[in-house]
């Protein structure tokens, strides 16, 4: 009796590890410098600098941003683990968020990025324009974690940012 072809290809079983180089990051962000994709720049910087999941980023409200303490609070409701956590704001992310705040109606209950989840078309355009068609949004999260480890941040701290590995 022959078993037939496998249901899942070997390629699908291999874990994909794609980390952006600094040059690739610059190309990706530079591709956001037009009026159609400029909304994507702060989102990408947030992912690269915090390691947050896509759903966590799009769930951020202005009340979750503490400019004075330079901290973002990720509410339990928006996390995979259902545990609230906080991540630090980098200088460049703080600058991007301050620009958005200045342009916003200043409502603490509003979403930081103004929409909940769909930047697929914009992200695809930016990936292609930057010459990085193989990049996925989740790769930004991987890049953040890899950079934290490379910067010799203690692994428990990296784990706090990374929480549990997931594909979001």
PDB file of C-alpha atoms in Angstrom:
ATOM      1  CA  UNK A   1       0.000   0.000   0.000  1.00  0.00           C
ATOM      2  CA  UNK A   2       1.410   3.349  -1.028  1.00  0.00           C
ATOM      3  CA  UNK A   3       0.996   6.292   1.347  1.00  0.00           C
ATOM      4  CA  UNK A   4       0.685   8.901  -1.387  1.00  0.00           C
ATOM      5  CA  UNK A   5       2.025  12.440  -1.348  1.00  0.00           C
ATOM      6  CA  UNK A   6       2.468  14.157   1.997  1.00  0.00           C
ATOM      7  CA  UNK A   7      -0.253  16.579   3.001  1.00  0.00           C
ATOM      8  CA  UNK A   8       2.227  19.214   4.157  1.00  0.00           C
ATOM      9  CA  UNK A   9       5.269  20.074   2.086  1.00  0.00           C
ATOM     10  CA  UNK A  10       8.704  19.971   3.688  1.00  0.00           C
ATOM     11  CA  UNK A  11       9.145  23.645   2.808  1.00  0.00           C
ATOM     12  CA  UNK A  12       6.086  24.490   4.914  1.00  0.00           C
ATOM     13  CA  UNK A  13       7.574  22.582   7.849  1.00  0.00           C
ATOM     14  CA  UNK A  14      10.849  24.555   7.888  1.00  0.00           C
ATOM     15  CA  UNK A  15      10.915  27.531  10.192  1.00  0.00           C
ATOM     16  CA  UNK A  16      11.524  30.781   8.385  1.00  0.00           C
ATOM     17  CA  UNK A  17      14.035  33.116   9.980  1.00  0.00           C
ATOM     18  CA  UNK A  18      14.215  36.450   8.150  1.00  0.00           C
ATOM     19  CA  UNK A  19      15.966  39.289   9.955  1.00  0.00           C
ATOM     20  CA  UNK A  20      16.308  42.702   8.326  1.00  0.00           C
ATOM     21  CA  UNK A  21      19.718  44.298   8.045  1.00  0.00           C
ATOM     22  CA  UNK A  22      20.046  47.978   8.909  1.00  0.00           C
ATOM     23  CA  UNK A  23      20.335  48.751   5.185  1.00  0.00           C
ATOM     24  CA  UNK A  24      17.134  46.833   4.441  1.00  0.00           C
ATOM     25  CA  UNK A  25      15.377  48.666   7.261  1.00  0.00           C
ATOM     26  CA  UNK A  26      16.437  52.016   5.814  1.00  0.00           C
ATOM     27  CA  UNK A  27      15.215  50.980   2.363  1.00  0.00           C
ATOM     28  CA  UNK A  28      11.889  49.845   3.802  1.00  0.00           C
ATOM     29  CA  UNK A  29      11.382  53.106   5.708  1.00  0.00           C
ATOM     30  CA  UNK A  30      12.499  55.202   2.731  1.00  0.00           C
ATOM     31  CA  UNK A  31       9.818  53.519   0.639  1.00  0.00           C
ATOM     32  CA  UNK A  32       7.245  55.046   3.027  1.00  0.00           C
ATOM     33  CA  UNK A  33       8.203  58.593   2.060  1.00  0.00           C
ATOM     34  CA  UNK A  34       5.209  59.334  -0.148  1.00  0.00           C
ATOM     35  CA  UNK A  35       1.688  60.378   0.617  1.00  0.00           C
ATOM     36  CA  UNK A  36       0.228  56.924  -0.047  1.00  0.00           C
ATOM     37  CA  UNK A  37       2.466  55.006   2.360  1.00  0.00           C
ATOM     38  CA  UNK A  38       3.595  57.632   4.866  1.00  0.00           C
ATOM     39  CA  UNK A  39       1.062  56.294   7.411  1.00  0.00           C
ATOM     40  CA  UNK A  40       3.042  53.045   7.422  1.00  0.00           C
ATOM     41  CA  UNK A  41       6.351  54.538   8.618  1.00  0.00           C
ATOM     42  CA  UNK A  42       5.420  54.935  12.331  1.00  0.00           C
ATOM     43  CA  UNK A  43       3.815  51.481  12.320  1.00  0.00           C
ATOM     44  CA  UNK A  44       6.974  49.876  10.935  1.00  0.00           C
ATOM     45  CA  UNK A  45       9.154  51.787  13.393  1.00  0.00           C
ATOM     46  CA  UNK A  46       6.901  50.640  16.232  1.00  0.00           C
ATOM     47  CA  UNK A  47       7.286  47.003  15.140  1.00  0.00           C
ATOM     48  CA  UNK A  48      11.046  47.280  14.626  1.00  0.00           C
ATOM     49  CA  UNK A  49      11.736  49.136  17.870  1.00  0.00           C
ATOM     50  CA  UNK A  50       9.383  47.298  20.224  1.00  0.00           C
ATOM     51  CA  UNK A  51       8.893  43.802  18.822  1.00  0.00           C
ATOM     52  CA  UNK A  52       5.145  44.194  19.282  1.00  0.00           C
ATOM     53  CA  UNK A  53       2.756  41.971  17.383  1.00  0.00           C
ATOM     54  CA  UNK A  54       0.632  43.441  14.621  1.00  0.00           C
ATOM     55  CA  UNK A  55      -2.570  43.176  16.695  1.00  0.00           C
ATOM     56  CA  UNK A  56      -0.887  44.837  19.664  1.00  0.00           C
ATOM     57  CA  UNK A  57       0.261  47.736  17.497  1.00  0.00           C
ATOM     58  CA  UNK A  58      -3.143  48.306  15.926  1.00  0.00           C
ATOM     59  CA  UNK A  59      -4.852  48.011  19.320  1.00  0.00           C
ATOM     60  CA  UNK A  60      -2.814  50.836  20.876  1.00  0.00           C
ATOM     61  CA  UNK A  61      -4.810  53.781  22.153  1.00  0.00           C
ATOM     62  CA  UNK A  62      -3.359  57.134  23.103  1.00  0.00           C
ATOM     63  CA  UNK A  63      -4.059  56.333  26.749  1.00  0.00           C
ATOM     64  CA  UNK A  64      -1.500  53.514  26.378  1.00  0.00           C
ATOM     65  CA  UNK A  65       1.260  55.958  25.448  1.00  0.00           C
ATOM     66  CA  UNK A  66       3.200  57.637  28.255  1.00  0.00           C
ATOM     67  CA  UNK A  67       5.469  60.208  26.658  1.00  0.00           C
ATOM     68  CA  UNK A  68       6.820  61.386  30.012  1.00  0.00           C
ATOM     69  CA  UNK A  69       7.924  57.929  31.185  1.00  0.00           C
ATOM     70  CA  UNK A  70       8.609  56.818  27.574  1.00  0.00           C
ATOM     71  CA  UNK A  71       6.553  53.653  27.926  1.00  0.00           C
ATOM     72  CA  UNK A  72       3.864  51.905  25.903  1.00  0.00           C
ATOM     73  CA  UNK A  73       1.371  49.774  27.804  1.00  0.00           C
ATOM     74  CA  UNK A  74       0.085  46.794  25.882  1.00  0.00           C
ATOM     75  CA  UNK A  75      -3.264  45.902  27.397  1.00  0.00           C
ATOM     76  CA  UNK A  76      -3.942  42.293  28.303  1.00  0.00           C
ATOM     77  CA  UNK A  77      -6.921  42.245  25.953  1.00  0.00           C
ATOM     78  CA  UNK A  78      -4.592  42.945  22.999  1.00  0.00           C
ATOM     79  CA  UNK A  79      -1.906  40.371  23.819  1.00  0.00           C
ATOM     80  CA  UNK A  80      -1.635  36.728  22.835  1.00  0.00           C
ATOM     81  CA  UNK A  81      -0.898  35.743  26.430  1.00  0.00           C
ATOM     82  CA  UNK A  82      -3.678  37.895  27.916  1.00  0.00           C
ATOM     83  CA  UNK A  83      -1.094  39.553  30.181  1.00  0.00           C
ATOM     84  CA  UNK A  84      -0.527  43.281  30.202  1.00  0.00           C
ATOM     85  CA  UNK A  85       3.041  44.371  29.629  1.00  0.00           C
ATOM     86  CA  UNK A  86       5.005  47.518  29.010  1.00  0.00           C
ATOM     87  CA  UNK A  87       7.712  48.280  26.488  1.00  0.00           C
ATOM     88  CA  UNK A  88      10.040  51.243  26.293  1.00  0.00           C
ATOM     89  CA  UNK A  89       9.783  53.929  23.658  1.00  0.00           C
ATOM     90  CA  UNK A  90      12.931  54.451  21.627  1.00  0.00           C
ATOM     91  CA  UNK A  91      13.786  58.014  20.717  1.00  0.00           C
ATOM     92  CA  UNK A  92      12.778  57.580  17.085  1.00  0.00           C
ATOM     93  CA  UNK A  93       9.479  55.923  18.016  1.00  0.00           C
ATOM     94  CA  UNK A  94       8.739  58.690  20.532  1.00  0.00           C
ATOM     95  CA  UNK A  95       9.363  61.284  17.793  1.00  0.00           C
ATOM     96  CA  UNK A  96       7.040  59.475  15.372  1.00  0.00           C
ATOM     97  CA  UNK A  97       4.305  59.130  18.002  1.00  0.00           C
ATOM     98  CA  UNK A  98       4.634  62.775  19.052  1.00  0.00           C
ATOM     99  CA  UNK A  99       4.084  63.819  15.411  1.00  0.00           C
ATOM    100  CA  UNK A 100       0.987  61.624  15.249  1.00  0.00           C
ATOM    101  CA  UNK A 101      -0.284  63.014  18.558  1.00  0.00           C
ATOM    102  CA  UNK A 102       0.194  66.583  17.324  1.00  0.00           C
ATOM    103  CA  UNK A 103      -1.864  65.780  14.207  1.00  0.00           C
ATOM    104  CA  UNK A 104      -4.542  63.897  16.168  1.00  0.00           C
ATOM    105  CA  UNK A 105      -7.761  65.218  17.781  1.00  0.00           C
ATOM    106  CA  UNK A 106      -6.033  64.596  21.182  1.00  0.00           C
ATOM    107  CA  UNK A 107      -8.560  62.002  22.309  1.00  0.00           C
ATOM    108  CA  UNK A 108      -7.041  59.465  24.737  1.00  0.00           C
ATOM    109  CA  UNK A 109      -9.600  56.833  23.692  1.00  0.00           C
ATOM    110  CA  UNK A 110      -8.678  56.983  19.997  1.00  0.00           C
ATOM    111  CA  UNK A 111      -6.440  54.444  18.301  1.00  0.00           C
ATOM    112  CA  UNK A 112      -2.866  55.672  17.865  1.00  0.00           C
ATOM    113  CA  UNK A 113      -2.636  54.625  14.227  1.00  0.00           C
ATOM    114  CA  UNK A 114      -6.275  55.312  13.401  1.00  0.00           C
ATOM    115  CA  UNK A 115      -7.248  51.883  12.097  1.00  0.00           C
ATOM    116  CA  UNK A 116      -7.335  48.382  13.446  1.00  0.00           C
ATOM    117  CA  UNK A 117      -5.495  46.017  11.167  1.00  0.00           C
ATOM    118  CA  UNK A 118      -5.274  46.350   7.439  1.00  0.00           C
ATOM    119  CA  UNK A 119      -2.110  47.736   5.947  1.00  0.00           C
ATOM    120  CA  UNK A 120      -1.579  44.756   3.671  1.00  0.00           C
ATOM    121  CA  UNK A 121      -1.725  46.698   0.377  1.00  0.00           C
ATOM    122  CA  UNK A 122       0.511  49.501   1.660  1.00  0.00           C
ATOM    123  CA  UNK A 123       2.990  47.052   3.141  1.00  0.00           C
ATOM    124  CA  UNK A 124       3.097  45.041  -0.092  1.00  0.00           C
ATOM    125  CA  UNK A 125       3.780  48.232  -2.071  1.00  0.00           C
ATOM    126  CA  UNK A 126       6.548  49.278   0.310  1.00  0.00           C
ATOM    127  CA  UNK A 127       8.142  45.823   0.238  1.00  0.00           C
ATOM    128  CA  UNK A 128       8.224  45.787  -3.546  1.00  0.00           C
ATOM    129  CA  UNK A 129       9.363  49.406  -3.852  1.00  0.00           C
ATOM    130  CA  UNK A 130      12.214  48.767  -1.393  1.00  0.00           C
ATOM    131  CA  UNK A 131      13.303  45.616  -3.247  1.00  0.00           C
ATOM    132  CA  UNK A 132      12.349  43.379  -0.316  1.00  0.00           C
ATOM    133  CA  UNK A 133       9.405  41.316  -1.584  1.00  0.00           C
ATOM    134  CA  UNK A 134      10.214  38.437   0.781  1.00  0.00           C
ATOM    135  CA  UNK A 135       9.726  40.454   3.985  1.00  0.00           C
ATOM    136  CA  UNK A 136       6.661  39.704   6.113  1.00  0.00           C
ATOM    137  CA  UNK A 137       5.314  41.957   8.847  1.00  0.00           C
ATOM    138  CA  UNK A 138       6.226  39.330  11.452  1.00  0.00           C
ATOM    139  CA  UNK A 139       9.872  39.580  10.334  1.00  0.00           C
ATOM    140  CA  UNK A 140       9.960  43.042  11.925  1.00  0.00           C
ATOM    141  CA  UNK A 141       9.185  41.417  15.273  1.00  0.00           C
ATOM    142  CA  UNK A 142      11.949  38.852  14.730  1.00  0.00           C
ATOM    143  CA  UNK A 143      14.340  41.641  13.810  1.00  0.00           C
ATOM    144  CA  UNK A 144      13.549  43.514  17.022  1.00  0.00           C
ATOM    145  CA  UNK A 145      14.190  40.458  19.194  1.00  0.00           C
ATOM    146  CA  UNK A 146      17.420  39.625  17.371  1.00  0.00           C
ATOM    147  CA  UNK A 147      18.696  43.167  17.840  1.00  0.00           C
ATOM    148  CA  UNK A 148      17.878  43.095  21.545  1.00  0.00           C
ATOM    149  CA  UNK A 149      19.890  39.906  21.951  1.00  0.00           C
ATOM    150  CA  UNK A 150      22.752  41.369  19.884  1.00  0.00           C
ATOM    151  CA  UNK A 151      22.734  44.433  22.162  1.00  0.00           C
ATOM    152  CA  UNK A 152      23.331  42.076  25.112  1.00  0.00           C
ATOM    153  CA  UNK A 153      19.976  42.742  26.720  1.00  0.00           C
ATOM    154  CA  UNK A 154      19.443  40.028  29.336  1.00  0.00           C
ATOM    155  CA  UNK A 155      17.408  37.154  27.912  1.00  0.00           C
ATOM    156  CA  UNK A 156      14.624  37.533  30.527  1.00  0.00           C
ATOM    157  CA  UNK A 157      14.151  41.109  29.278  1.00  0.00           C
ATOM    158  CA  UNK A 158      14.083  39.985  25.655  1.00  0.00           C
ATOM    159  CA  UNK A 159      11.562  37.354  26.678  1.00  0.00           C
ATOM    160  CA  UNK A 160       9.380  40.038  28.234  1.00  0.00           C
ATOM    161  CA  UNK A 161       9.252  41.838  24.894  1.00  0.00           C
ATOM    162  CA  UNK A 162       8.966  38.642  22.868  1.00  0.00           C
ATOM    163  CA  UNK A 163       6.479  37.112  25.355  1.00  0.00           C
ATOM    164  CA  UNK A 164       5.555  33.916  23.549  1.00  0.00           C
ATOM    165  CA  UNK A 165       6.542  33.425  19.967  1.00  0.00           C
ATOM    166  CA  UNK A 166       3.666  33.672  17.559  1.00  0.00           C
ATOM    167  CA  UNK A 167       2.870  34.545  14.008  1.00  0.00           C
ATOM    168  CA  UNK A 168       0.517  37.511  14.043  1.00  0.00           C
TER     169      UNK A 168
END
